[in-house]
């Protein structure tokens, strides 16, 4: 960082006593801002970020359309998602983005297994004790076409000719989960087989077929109705299973196979020798169902674990993504509430109650600190005020009603969007997890303290890269 700093020197007899030499402490060209203007600049930058997301608050909040540098459009009213997508460069405003990310992670702690890159079928899996939960997205149709599967569901994989003849439904189904390739393959590169005559070559071919048929016969003898494998299942195996009223699917994603194994039991086998009955998974019913332009394999009545899959439908990709985010947030909040069963009333009720306590506390504080506490009390009223504004209600009138109610001891009264009035939100089951609210208030206070404590910003000048010599093409003589 380069800043020119003037340091006062002691007066001496040589030269003028008023001349103070300038000493270059930091790199020349460094941008330096300090004092009250810098503090105001930091506050204004944070206020701009707040203005960008405040209209998304509440059930009547508006959406934001964000286009990244690659031209991808994202439509969302989730504040944390918007903060992540905003390309914020102001140092103080970036503090709010970091806090929003940490708060979002704290409120929705869970293990998320994202889909593979470039996957058109998005899958998020949530594992909690014996619960297996998954969200799938299928383009087409309307949101009302979405449905819940009380089990495991995943998109049907590529199948060879012959799969049309296989049954598409079973009751009391037995499932073989494999990590085995069931097809004849070409030899690897540089593989050599030295033979003396054609008969020996035929023996090699017959041995390959024999090995494949032994695997297929072992699967049929095990009593399995459905065969799932992470590796390919060829046309010969597909026709073999079809002739014996068995269903098969190859190239099943490892995540889907693992969910099926956790829900239906059994084990993922790397060999079919000595298969035991407990190696097979089980479910009450298996069906293959057409969903939009895709076919889905659905397993219900899974005994090993409680499992469910939500299949979301929608016309636009952005709409599906936003629906998934909203559903994900709702599930995480419910999970957080179950894990920490302390809740407070939402709709601005707890914010108004905190504001009332701070306002009463400020009356007993002497000096200028009283103004600070009163300002914090007003800040807490921003939540119910914004909820009312976003719903198109009279925010001033509703806040006056809330102040009167909370002064009378009705601590759970907040904004009721449906009735366009105030109501006891605890009775109406409008709740927030107490741990999430505590974390939000703590993070907000830390952010305000940090931003107000910064009175100087020193931005280092970008270093100039040395010019690169042009490359020498093929056949081009070296410059000498």
XYZ file of N, CA, C and O in Angstrom, residues 29 44-45 82 297-298 325 328 426 458 461-462:
48
model
N 0.841 6.525 -4.871
C -0.350 6.223 -5.640
C -1.399 5.478 -4.858
O -2.488 5.213 -5.367
N -23.044 4.732 3.971
C -23.849 4.838 2.744
C -23.736 3.577 1.892
O -24.720 3.130 1.280
N -22.524 3.003 1.841
C -22.350 1.770 1.063
C -23.180 0.637 1.643
O -23.830 -0.122 0.908
N -29.230 -13.371 -2.862
C -28.968 -12.107 -3.555
C -27.631 -11.529 -3.120
O -26.840 -11.054 -3.954
N -37.931 -43.916 -11.844
C -38.024 -45.151 -11.078
C -38.364 -44.793 -9.634
O -37.641 -44.015 -9.003
N -39.453 -45.353 -9.119
C -39.978 -44.961 -7.814
C -40.061 -46.192 -6.915
O -40.657 -47.208 -7.290
N -35.020 -23.313 -3.842
C -34.394 -22.551 -2.752
C -35.391 -22.274 -1.636
O -35.068 -22.400 -0.450
N -36.082 -25.470 0.183
C -34.886 -25.819 0.965
C -34.807 -24.989 2.237
O -34.550 -25.512 3.329
N -47.910 -15.787 17.734
C -47.592 -17.059 18.388
C -48.801 -17.997 18.312
O -48.665 -19.190 18.038
N -7.333 2.233 3.497
C -6.101 2.336 2.705
C -6.156 1.266 1.635
O -6.146 0.072 1.934
N -2.319 0.353 -4.306
C -2.318 0.533 -5.746
C -1.977 -0.793 -6.409
O -1.194 -1.590 -5.906
N -2.643 -1.056 -7.525
C -2.392 -2.298 -8.230
C -1.001 -2.291 -8.838
O -0.593 -1.318 -9.478
